[in-house]
């Protein structure tokens, strides 16, 4: 990667989110990412990716100081998932969502745990948040879906680069091939990421989390009443899939413990998931935005993938 990835934040075009013929397009329908990111199994992959993102000192400090993940975890999660789905299935709205995110992060700045000034949109920081998706998707798919072929891995990487462009990241700030990604990844693991405060909180089974405040009110009332009983096993499960579905080299670099017994449990759990999810009806197997996009694609004469 070139040295200019550390330069100051570039100015933002089109303040009001208007579309342009020059806007980057989302990944093509029927591709690897099109199938992967809308599958309900992707929900199990997201905690590992999010935890890996905040292992970067600057990203962790930004989330620690500016995010509402402690006070509004369910709303924060819902907004993050909506945004991610727009990157892939948003059509003309994908680039507008990328611009919205950059505007949102424009004021996020401070000092990280190593005493360095940071800005959320500094290319090295913003590119890391994006970069974590590819290795987590690739690794977790081996457990939850099936191992990818080399051709599928290359297709996924090319599609993930397209997502980066939607987010406003320049090609010069992203490794352009898998071969270029490997040394970048190894350098980040060896010298940059760490068990930040936010990482420790996200894998802490004792962290207080309020009861869900989304969904039908009768369900919310039931969950609120049962939350003291439900939260401990849910917290343990979240820690389990967060650490287990994180690439082993990243897990080791952060210092997250993982045993052979846990690995066997993970493989058994994922075997059940692999058997059950493919036989679910479409409305249960795919997230709503993905399901709508797949239906529209099929109606237009495309072939559904997955």
PDB file of N, CA, C and O in Angstrom, residues 89-148:
ATOM      1  N   UNK A  89     -27.113  -4.408  -1.251  1.00  0.00           N
ATOM      2  CA  UNK A  89     -28.420  -4.534  -1.896  1.00  0.00           C
ATOM      3  C   UNK A  89     -29.104  -3.191  -2.128  1.00  0.00           C
ATOM      4  O   UNK A  89     -30.270  -3.162  -2.521  1.00  0.00           O
ATOM      5  N   UNK A  90     -28.400  -2.094  -1.902  1.00  0.00           N
ATOM      6  CA  UNK A  90     -29.047  -0.789  -1.938  1.00  0.00           C
ATOM      7  C   UNK A  90     -29.212  -0.177  -3.303  1.00  0.00           C
ATOM      8  O   UNK A  90     -29.834   0.888  -3.426  1.00  0.00           O
ATOM      9  N   UNK A  91     -28.659  -0.789  -4.356  1.00  0.00           N
ATOM     10  CA  UNK A  91     -28.801  -0.224  -5.693  1.00  0.00           C
ATOM     11  C   UNK A  91     -28.242   1.185  -5.754  1.00  0.00           C
ATOM     12  O   UNK A  91     -27.127   1.465  -5.300  1.00  0.00           O
ATOM     13  N   UNK A  92     -29.047   2.103  -6.274  1.00  0.00           N
ATOM     14  CA  UNK A  92     -28.613   3.493  -6.392  1.00  0.00           C
ATOM     15  C   UNK A  92     -28.401   4.149  -5.034  1.00  0.00           C
ATOM     16  O   UNK A  92     -27.725   5.177  -4.935  1.00  0.00           O
ATOM     17  N   UNK A  93     -28.987   3.568  -3.978  1.00  0.00           N
ATOM     18  CA  UNK A  93     -28.831   4.146  -2.646  1.00  0.00           C
ATOM     19  C   UNK A  93     -27.558   3.729  -1.943  1.00  0.00           C
ATOM     20  O   UNK A  93     -27.250   4.247  -0.858  1.00  0.00           O
ATOM     21  N   UNK A  94     -26.788   2.812  -2.520  1.00  0.00           N
ATOM     22  CA  UNK A  94     -25.585   2.321  -1.850  1.00  0.00           C
ATOM     23  C   UNK A  94     -24.554   3.431  -1.676  1.00  0.00           C
ATOM     24  O   UNK A  94     -24.023   3.638  -0.580  1.00  0.00           O
ATOM     25  N   UNK A  95     -24.256   4.156  -2.749  1.00  0.00           N
ATOM     26  CA  UNK A  95     -23.257   5.218  -2.665  1.00  0.00           C
ATOM     27  C   UNK A  95     -23.727   6.353  -1.760  1.00  0.00           C
ATOM     28  O   UNK A  95     -22.927   6.964  -1.041  1.00  0.00           O
ATOM     29  N   UNK A  96     -25.027   6.640  -1.779  1.00  0.00           N
ATOM     30  CA  UNK A  96     -25.563   7.674  -0.888  1.00  0.00           C
ATOM     31  C   UNK A  96     -25.369   7.276   0.570  1.00  0.00           C
ATOM     32  O   UNK A  96     -25.067   8.118   1.424  1.00  0.00           O
ATOM     33  N   UNK A  97     -25.536   5.983   0.872  1.00  0.00           N
ATOM     34  CA  UNK A  97     -25.305   5.514   2.230  1.00  0.00           C
ATOM     35  C   UNK A  97     -23.830   5.656   2.598  1.00  0.00           C
ATOM     36  O   UNK A  97     -23.495   6.024   3.730  1.00  0.00           O
ATOM     37  N   UNK A  98     -22.949   5.389   1.656  1.00  0.00           N
ATOM     38  CA  UNK A  98     -21.523   5.588   1.914  1.00  0.00           C
ATOM     39  C   UNK A  98     -21.201   7.031   2.240  1.00  0.00           C
ATOM     40  O   UNK A  98     -20.431   7.316   3.164  1.00  0.00           O
ATOM     41  N   UNK A  99     -21.798   7.962   1.514  1.00  0.00           N
ATOM     42  CA  UNK A  99     -21.571   9.379   1.802  1.00  0.00           C
ATOM     43  C   UNK A  99     -22.158   9.770   3.159  1.00  0.00           C
ATOM     44  O   UNK A  99     -21.578  10.570   3.895  1.00  0.00           O
ATOM     45  N   UNK A 100     -23.315   9.198   3.481  1.00  0.00           N
ATOM     46  CA  UNK A 100     -23.916   9.494   4.784  1.00  0.00           C
ATOM     47  C   UNK A 100     -22.987   9.061   5.923  1.00  0.00           C
ATOM     48  O   UNK A 100     -22.808   9.790   6.909  1.00  0.00           O
ATOM     49  N   UNK A 101     -22.399   7.885   5.782  1.00  0.00           N
ATOM     50  CA  UNK A 101     -21.495   7.400   6.824  1.00  0.00           C
ATOM     51  C   UNK A 101     -20.271   8.297   6.965  1.00  0.00           C
ATOM     52  O   UNK A 101     -19.810   8.560   8.078  1.00  0.00           O
ATOM     53  N   UNK A 102     -19.740   8.771   5.862  1.00  0.00           N
ATOM     54  CA  UNK A 102     -18.573   9.649   5.946  1.00  0.00           C
ATOM     55  C   UNK A 102     -18.934  10.976   6.623  1.00  0.00           C
ATOM     56  O   UNK A 102     -18.156  11.507   7.422  1.00  0.00           O
ATOM     57  N   UNK A 103     -20.106  11.504   6.328  1.00  0.00           N
ATOM     58  CA  UNK A 103     -20.534  12.723   7.015  1.00  0.00           C
ATOM     59  C   UNK A 103     -20.684  12.470   8.513  1.00  0.00           C
ATOM     60  O   UNK A 103     -20.311  13.300   9.343  1.00  0.00           O
ATOM     61  N   UNK A 104     -21.224  11.303   8.857  1.00  0.00           N
ATOM     62  CA  UNK A 104     -21.440  10.951  10.259  1.00  0.00           C
ATOM     63  C   UNK A 104     -20.119  10.869  11.020  1.00  0.00           C
ATOM     64  O   UNK A 104     -20.057  11.214  12.206  1.00  0.00           O
ATOM     65  N   UNK A 105     -19.074  10.413  10.354  1.00  0.00           N
ATOM     66  CA  UNK A 105     -17.785  10.212  11.018  1.00  0.00           C
ATOM     67  C   UNK A 105     -16.867  11.430  10.942  1.00  0.00           C
ATOM     68  O   UNK A 105     -15.757  11.405  11.468  1.00  0.00           O
ATOM     69  N   UNK A 106     -17.322  12.484  10.314  1.00  0.00           N
ATOM     70  CA  UNK A 106     -16.444  13.626  10.056  1.00  0.00           C
ATOM     71  C   UNK A 106     -15.969  14.306  11.335  1.00  0.00           C
ATOM     72  O   UNK A 106     -14.862  14.835  11.393  1.00  0.00           O
ATOM     73  N   UNK A 107     -16.777  14.292  12.373  1.00  0.00           N
ATOM     74  CA  UNK A 107     -16.414  14.997  13.610  1.00  0.00           C
ATOM     75  C   UNK A 107     -15.785  14.081  14.656  1.00  0.00           C
ATOM     76  O   UNK A 107     -15.506  14.517  15.768  1.00  0.00           O
ATOM     77  N   UNK A 108     -15.585  12.823  14.311  1.00  0.00           N
ATOM     78  CA  UNK A 108     -15.058  11.867  15.288  1.00  0.00           C
ATOM     79  C   UNK A 108     -13.534  11.926  15.282  1.00  0.00           C
ATOM     80  O   UNK A 108     -12.878  11.488  14.335  1.00  0.00           O
ATOM     81  N   UNK A 109     -12.987  12.476  16.341  1.00  0.00           N
ATOM     82  CA  UNK A 109     -11.542  12.623  16.460  1.00  0.00           C
ATOM     83  C   UNK A 109     -11.170  12.610  17.930  1.00  0.00           C
ATOM     84  O   UNK A 109     -12.014  12.756  18.815  1.00  0.00           O
ATOM     85  N   UNK A 110      -9.890  12.425  18.226  1.00  0.00           N
ATOM     86  CA  UNK A 110      -9.446  12.408  19.617  1.00  0.00           C
ATOM     87  C   UNK A 110      -8.036  11.866  19.718  1.00  0.00           C
ATOM     88  O   UNK A 110      -7.236  12.015  18.789  1.00  0.00           O
ATOM     89  N   UNK A 111      -7.738  11.210  20.832  1.00  0.00           N
ATOM     90  CA  UNK A 111      -6.415  10.632  21.074  1.00  0.00           C
ATOM     91  C   UNK A 111      -6.603   9.171  21.450  1.00  0.00           C
ATOM     92  O   UNK A 111      -7.421   8.847  22.314  1.00  0.00           O
ATOM     93  N   UNK A 112      -5.852   8.265  20.785  1.00  0.00           N
ATOM     94  CA  UNK A 112      -6.030   6.845  21.063  1.00  0.00           C
ATOM     95  C   UNK A 112      -5.205   6.414  22.276  1.00  0.00           C
ATOM     96  O   UNK A 112      -4.545   7.233  22.927  1.00  0.00           O
ATOM     97  N   UNK A 113      -5.234   5.118  22.593  1.00  0.00           N
ATOM     98  CA  UNK A 113      -4.578   4.611  23.800  1.00  0.00           C
ATOM     99  C   UNK A 113      -3.065   4.710  23.731  1.00  0.00           C
ATOM    100  O   UNK A 113      -2.395   4.595  24.763  1.00  0.00           O
ATOM    101  N   UNK A 114      -2.510   4.936  22.548  1.00  0.00           N
ATOM    102  CA  UNK A 114      -1.063   5.082  22.400  1.00  0.00           C
ATOM    103  C   UNK A 114      -0.637   6.539  22.333  1.00  0.00           C
ATOM    104  O   UNK A 114       0.497   6.849  22.004  1.00  0.00           O
ATOM    105  N   UNK A 115      -1.588   7.434  22.634  1.00  0.00           N
ATOM    106  CA  UNK A 115      -1.278   8.855  22.666  1.00  0.00           C
ATOM    107  C   UNK A 115      -1.227   9.512  21.311  1.00  0.00           C
ATOM    108  O   UNK A 115      -0.727  10.645  21.182  1.00  0.00           O
ATOM    109  N   UNK A 116      -1.749   8.865  20.295  1.00  0.00           N
ATOM    110  CA  UNK A 116      -1.722   9.409  18.950  1.00  0.00           C
ATOM    111  C   UNK A 116      -3.045  10.082  18.619  1.00  0.00           C
ATOM    112  O   UNK A 116      -4.110   9.561  18.933  1.00  0.00           O
ATOM    113  N   UNK A 117      -2.973  11.230  17.977  1.00  0.00           N
ATOM    114  CA  UNK A 117      -4.183  11.885  17.508  1.00  0.00           C
ATOM    115  C   UNK A 117      -4.806  11.026  16.405  1.00  0.00           C
ATOM    116  O   UNK A 117      -4.100  10.466  15.571  1.00  0.00           O
ATOM    117  N   UNK A 118      -6.132  10.929  16.427  1.00  0.00           N
ATOM    118  CA  UNK A 118      -6.797  10.157  15.387  1.00  0.00           C
ATOM    119  C   UNK A 118      -7.988  10.921  14.837  1.00  0.00           C
ATOM    120  O   UNK A 118      -8.552  11.796  15.498  1.00  0.00           O
ATOM    121  N   UNK A 119      -8.364  10.590  13.627  1.00  0.00           N
ATOM    122  CA  UNK A 119      -9.602  11.040  13.021  1.00  0.00           C
ATOM    123  C   UNK A 119     -10.223   9.804  12.384  1.00  0.00           C
ATOM    124  O   UNK A 119      -9.529   8.995  11.765  1.00  0.00           O
ATOM    125  N   UNK A 120     -11.543   9.654  12.523  1.00  0.00           N
ATOM    126  CA  UNK A 120     -12.202   8.443  12.032  1.00  0.00           C
ATOM    127  C   UNK A 120     -12.008   8.251  10.536  1.00  0.00           C
ATOM    128  O   UNK A 120     -11.962   7.110  10.059  1.00  0.00           O
ATOM    129  N   UNK A 121     -11.900   9.350   9.785  1.00  0.00           N
ATOM    130  CA  UNK A 121     -11.806   9.243   8.339  1.00  0.00           C
ATOM    131  C   UNK A 121     -10.378   9.268   7.816  1.00  0.00           C
ATOM    132  O   UNK A 121     -10.178   9.291   6.594  1.00  0.00           O
ATOM    133  N   UNK A 122      -9.384   9.259   8.702  1.00  0.00           N
ATOM    134  CA  UNK A 122      -8.024   9.078   8.213  1.00  0.00           C
ATOM    135  C   UNK A 122      -7.990   7.773   7.420  1.00  0.00           C
ATOM    136  O   UNK A 122      -8.466   6.739   7.909  1.00  0.00           O
ATOM    137  N   UNK A 123      -7.471   7.776   6.201  1.00  0.00           N
ATOM    138  CA  UNK A 123      -7.567   6.580   5.356  1.00  0.00           C
ATOM    139  C   UNK A 123      -7.116   5.291   6.025  1.00  0.00           C
ATOM    140  O   UNK A 123      -7.771   4.251   5.867  1.00  0.00           O
ATOM    141  N   UNK A 124      -6.023   5.328   6.782  1.00  0.00           N
ATOM    142  CA  UNK A 124      -5.543   4.094   7.418  1.00  0.00           C
ATOM    143  C   UNK A 124      -6.560   3.548   8.405  1.00  0.00           C
ATOM    144  O   UNK A 124      -6.711   2.326   8.540  1.00  0.00           O
ATOM    145  N   UNK A 125      -7.272   4.424   9.105  1.00  0.00           N
ATOM    146  CA  UNK A 125      -8.263   3.984  10.093  1.00  0.00           C
ATOM    147  C   UNK A 125      -9.544   3.489   9.420  1.00  0.00           C
ATOM    148  O   UNK A 125     -10.076   2.425   9.759  1.00  0.00           O
ATOM    149  N   UNK A 126     -10.041   4.269   8.485  1.00  0.00           N
ATOM    150  CA  UNK A 126     -11.302   3.919   7.822  1.00  0.00           C
ATOM    151  C   UNK A 126     -11.133   2.662   6.984  1.00  0.00           C
ATOM    152  O   UNK A 126     -12.038   1.816   6.912  1.00  0.00           O
ATOM    153  N   UNK A 127      -9.959   2.514   6.365  1.00  0.00           N
ATOM    154  CA  UNK A 127      -9.710   1.336   5.542  1.00  0.00           C
ATOM    155  C   UNK A 127      -9.639   0.068   6.393  1.00  0.00           C
ATOM    156  O   UNK A 127     -10.024  -1.010   5.935  1.00  0.00           O
ATOM    157  N   UNK A 128      -9.145   0.174   7.641  1.00  0.00           N
ATOM    158  CA  UNK A 128      -9.093  -1.002   8.500  1.00  0.00           C
ATOM    159  C   UNK A 128     -10.502  -1.502   8.825  1.00  0.00           C
ATOM    160  O   UNK A 128     -10.756  -2.712   8.810  1.00  0.00           O
ATOM    161  N   UNK A 129     -11.416  -0.599   9.110  1.00  0.00           N
ATOM    162  CA  UNK A 129     -12.791  -0.993   9.413  1.00  0.00           C
ATOM    163  C   UNK A 129     -13.363  -1.799   8.249  1.00  0.00           C
ATOM    164  O   UNK A 129     -13.995  -2.836   8.434  1.00  0.00           O
ATOM    165  N   UNK A 130     -13.107  -1.327   7.052  1.00  0.00           N
ATOM    166  CA  UNK A 130     -13.566  -2.050   5.871  1.00  0.00           C
ATOM    167  C   UNK A 130     -12.811  -3.365   5.696  1.00  0.00           C
ATOM    168  O   UNK A 130     -13.411  -4.406   5.391  1.00  0.00           O
ATOM    169  N   UNK A 131     -11.511  -3.356   5.908  1.00  0.00           N
ATOM    170  CA  UNK A 131     -10.667  -4.519   5.604  1.00  0.00           C
ATOM    171  C   UNK A 131     -11.049  -5.750   6.406  1.00  0.00           C
ATOM    172  O   UNK A 131     -10.894  -6.877   5.932  1.00  0.00           O
ATOM    173  N   UNK A 132     -11.538  -5.569   7.618  1.00  0.00           N
ATOM    174  CA  UNK A 132     -11.822  -6.721   8.483  1.00  0.00           C
ATOM    175  C   UNK A 132     -12.918  -7.630   7.928  1.00  0.00           C
ATOM    176  O   UNK A 132     -12.973  -8.811   8.278  1.00  0.00           O
ATOM    177  N   UNK A 133     -13.776  -7.111   7.073  1.00  0.00           N
ATOM    178  CA  UNK A 133     -14.890  -7.909   6.577  1.00  0.00           C
ATOM    179  C   UNK A 133     -14.452  -9.112   5.767  1.00  0.00           C
ATOM    180  O   UNK A 133     -14.995 -10.209   5.918  1.00  0.00           O
ATOM    181  N   UNK A 134     -13.470  -8.926   4.907  1.00  0.00           N
ATOM    182  CA  UNK A 134     -13.062 -10.022   4.020  1.00  0.00           C
ATOM    183  C   UNK A 134     -12.527 -11.227   4.789  1.00  0.00           C
ATOM    184  O   UNK A 134     -13.017 -12.354   4.577  1.00  0.00           O
ATOM    185  N   UNK A 135     -11.535 -11.084   5.686  1.00  0.00           N
ATOM    186  CA  UNK A 135     -11.035 -12.284   6.367  1.00  0.00           C
ATOM    187  C   UNK A 135     -12.064 -12.940   7.275  1.00  0.00           C
ATOM    188  O   UNK A 135     -12.065 -14.172   7.418  1.00  0.00           O
ATOM    189  N   UNK A 136     -12.953 -12.155   7.868  1.00  0.00           N
ATOM    190  CA  UNK A 136     -13.984 -12.758   8.721  1.00  0.00           C
ATOM    191  C   UNK A 136     -14.994 -13.528   7.878  1.00  0.00           C
ATOM    192  O   UNK A 136     -15.351 -14.671   8.196  1.00  0.00           O
ATOM    193  N   UNK A 137     -15.471 -12.935   6.791  1.00  0.00           N
ATOM    194  CA  UNK A 137     -16.388 -13.647   5.905  1.00  0.00           C
ATOM    195  C   UNK A 137     -15.761 -14.947   5.401  1.00  0.00           C
ATOM    196  O   UNK A 137     -16.392 -16.006   5.403  1.00  0.00           O
ATOM    197  N   UNK A 138     -14.522 -14.862   4.948  1.00  0.00           N
ATOM    198  CA  UNK A 138     -13.855 -16.035   4.383  1.00  0.00           C
ATOM    199  C   UNK A 138     -13.700 -17.144   5.427  1.00  0.00           C
ATOM    200  O   UNK A 138     -13.964 -18.321   5.146  1.00  0.00           O
ATOM    201  N   UNK A 139     -13.268 -16.749   6.629  1.00  0.00           N
ATOM    202  CA  UNK A 139     -13.050 -17.742   7.680  1.00  0.00           C
ATOM    203  C   UNK A 139     -14.365 -18.323   8.189  1.00  0.00           C
ATOM    204  O   UNK A 139     -14.519 -19.540   8.300  1.00  0.00           O
ATOM    205  N   UNK A 140     -15.326 -17.466   8.493  1.00  0.00           N
ATOM    206  CA  UNK A 140     -16.584 -17.937   9.081  1.00  0.00           C
ATOM    207  C   UNK A 140     -17.390 -18.781   8.099  1.00  0.00           C
ATOM    208  O   UNK A 140     -18.106 -19.704   8.515  1.00  0.00           O
ATOM    209  N   UNK A 141     -17.283 -18.481   6.806  1.00  0.00           N
ATOM    210  CA  UNK A 141     -18.021 -19.273   5.819  1.00  0.00           C
ATOM    211  C   UNK A 141     -17.574 -20.728   5.825  1.00  0.00           C
ATOM    212  O   UNK A 141     -18.370 -21.631   5.531  1.00  0.00           O
ATOM    213  N   UNK A 142     -16.326 -20.996   6.167  1.00  0.00           N
ATOM    214  CA  UNK A 142     -15.839 -22.378   6.235  1.00  0.00           C
ATOM    215  C   UNK A 142     -16.617 -23.174   7.278  1.00  0.00           C
ATOM    216  O   UNK A 142     -16.832 -24.379   7.121  1.00  0.00           O
ATOM    217  N   UNK A 143     -17.018 -22.522   8.332  1.00  0.00           N
ATOM    218  CA  UNK A 143     -17.735 -23.188   9.411  1.00  0.00           C
ATOM    219  C   UNK A 143     -19.240 -23.219   9.162  1.00  0.00           C
ATOM    220  O   UNK A 143     -19.891 -24.247   9.377  1.00  0.00           O
ATOM    221  N   UNK A 144     -19.795 -22.084   8.734  1.00  0.00           N
ATOM    222  CA  UNK A 144     -21.246 -21.925   8.703  1.00  0.00           C
ATOM    223  C   UNK A 144     -21.880 -22.287   7.362  1.00  0.00           C
ATOM    224  O   UNK A 144     -23.081 -22.573   7.310  1.00  0.00           O
ATOM    225  N   UNK A 145     -21.103 -22.248   6.287  1.00  0.00           N
ATOM    226  CA  UNK A 145     -21.669 -22.520   4.958  1.00  0.00           C
ATOM    227  C   UNK A 145     -20.856 -23.623   4.278  1.00  0.00           C
ATOM    228  O   UNK A 145     -21.231 -24.772   4.275  1.00  0.00           O
ATOM    229  N   UNK A 146     -19.712 -23.257   3.720  1.00  0.00           N
ATOM    230  CA  UNK A 146     -18.782 -24.229   3.132  1.00  0.00           C
ATOM    231  C   UNK A 146     -17.486 -23.477   2.824  1.00  0.00           C
ATOM    232  O   UNK A 146     -17.510 -22.255   2.638  1.00  0.00           O
ATOM    233  N   UNK A 147     -16.362 -24.178   2.769  1.00  0.00           N
ATOM    234  CA  UNK A 147     -15.116 -23.506   2.378  1.00  0.00           C
ATOM    235  C   UNK A 147     -15.237 -22.959   0.958  1.00  0.00           C
ATOM    236  O   UNK A 147     -15.839 -23.582   0.077  1.00  0.00           O
ATOM    237  N   UNK A 148     -14.668 -21.791   0.740  1.00  0.00           N
ATOM    238  CA  UNK A 148     -14.689 -21.202  -0.593  1.00  0.00           C
ATOM    239  C   UNK A 148     -13.567 -21.779  -1.443  1.00  0.00           C
ATOM    240  O   UNK A 148     -12.489 -22.107  -0.942  1.00  0.00           O
TER     241      UNK A 148
END
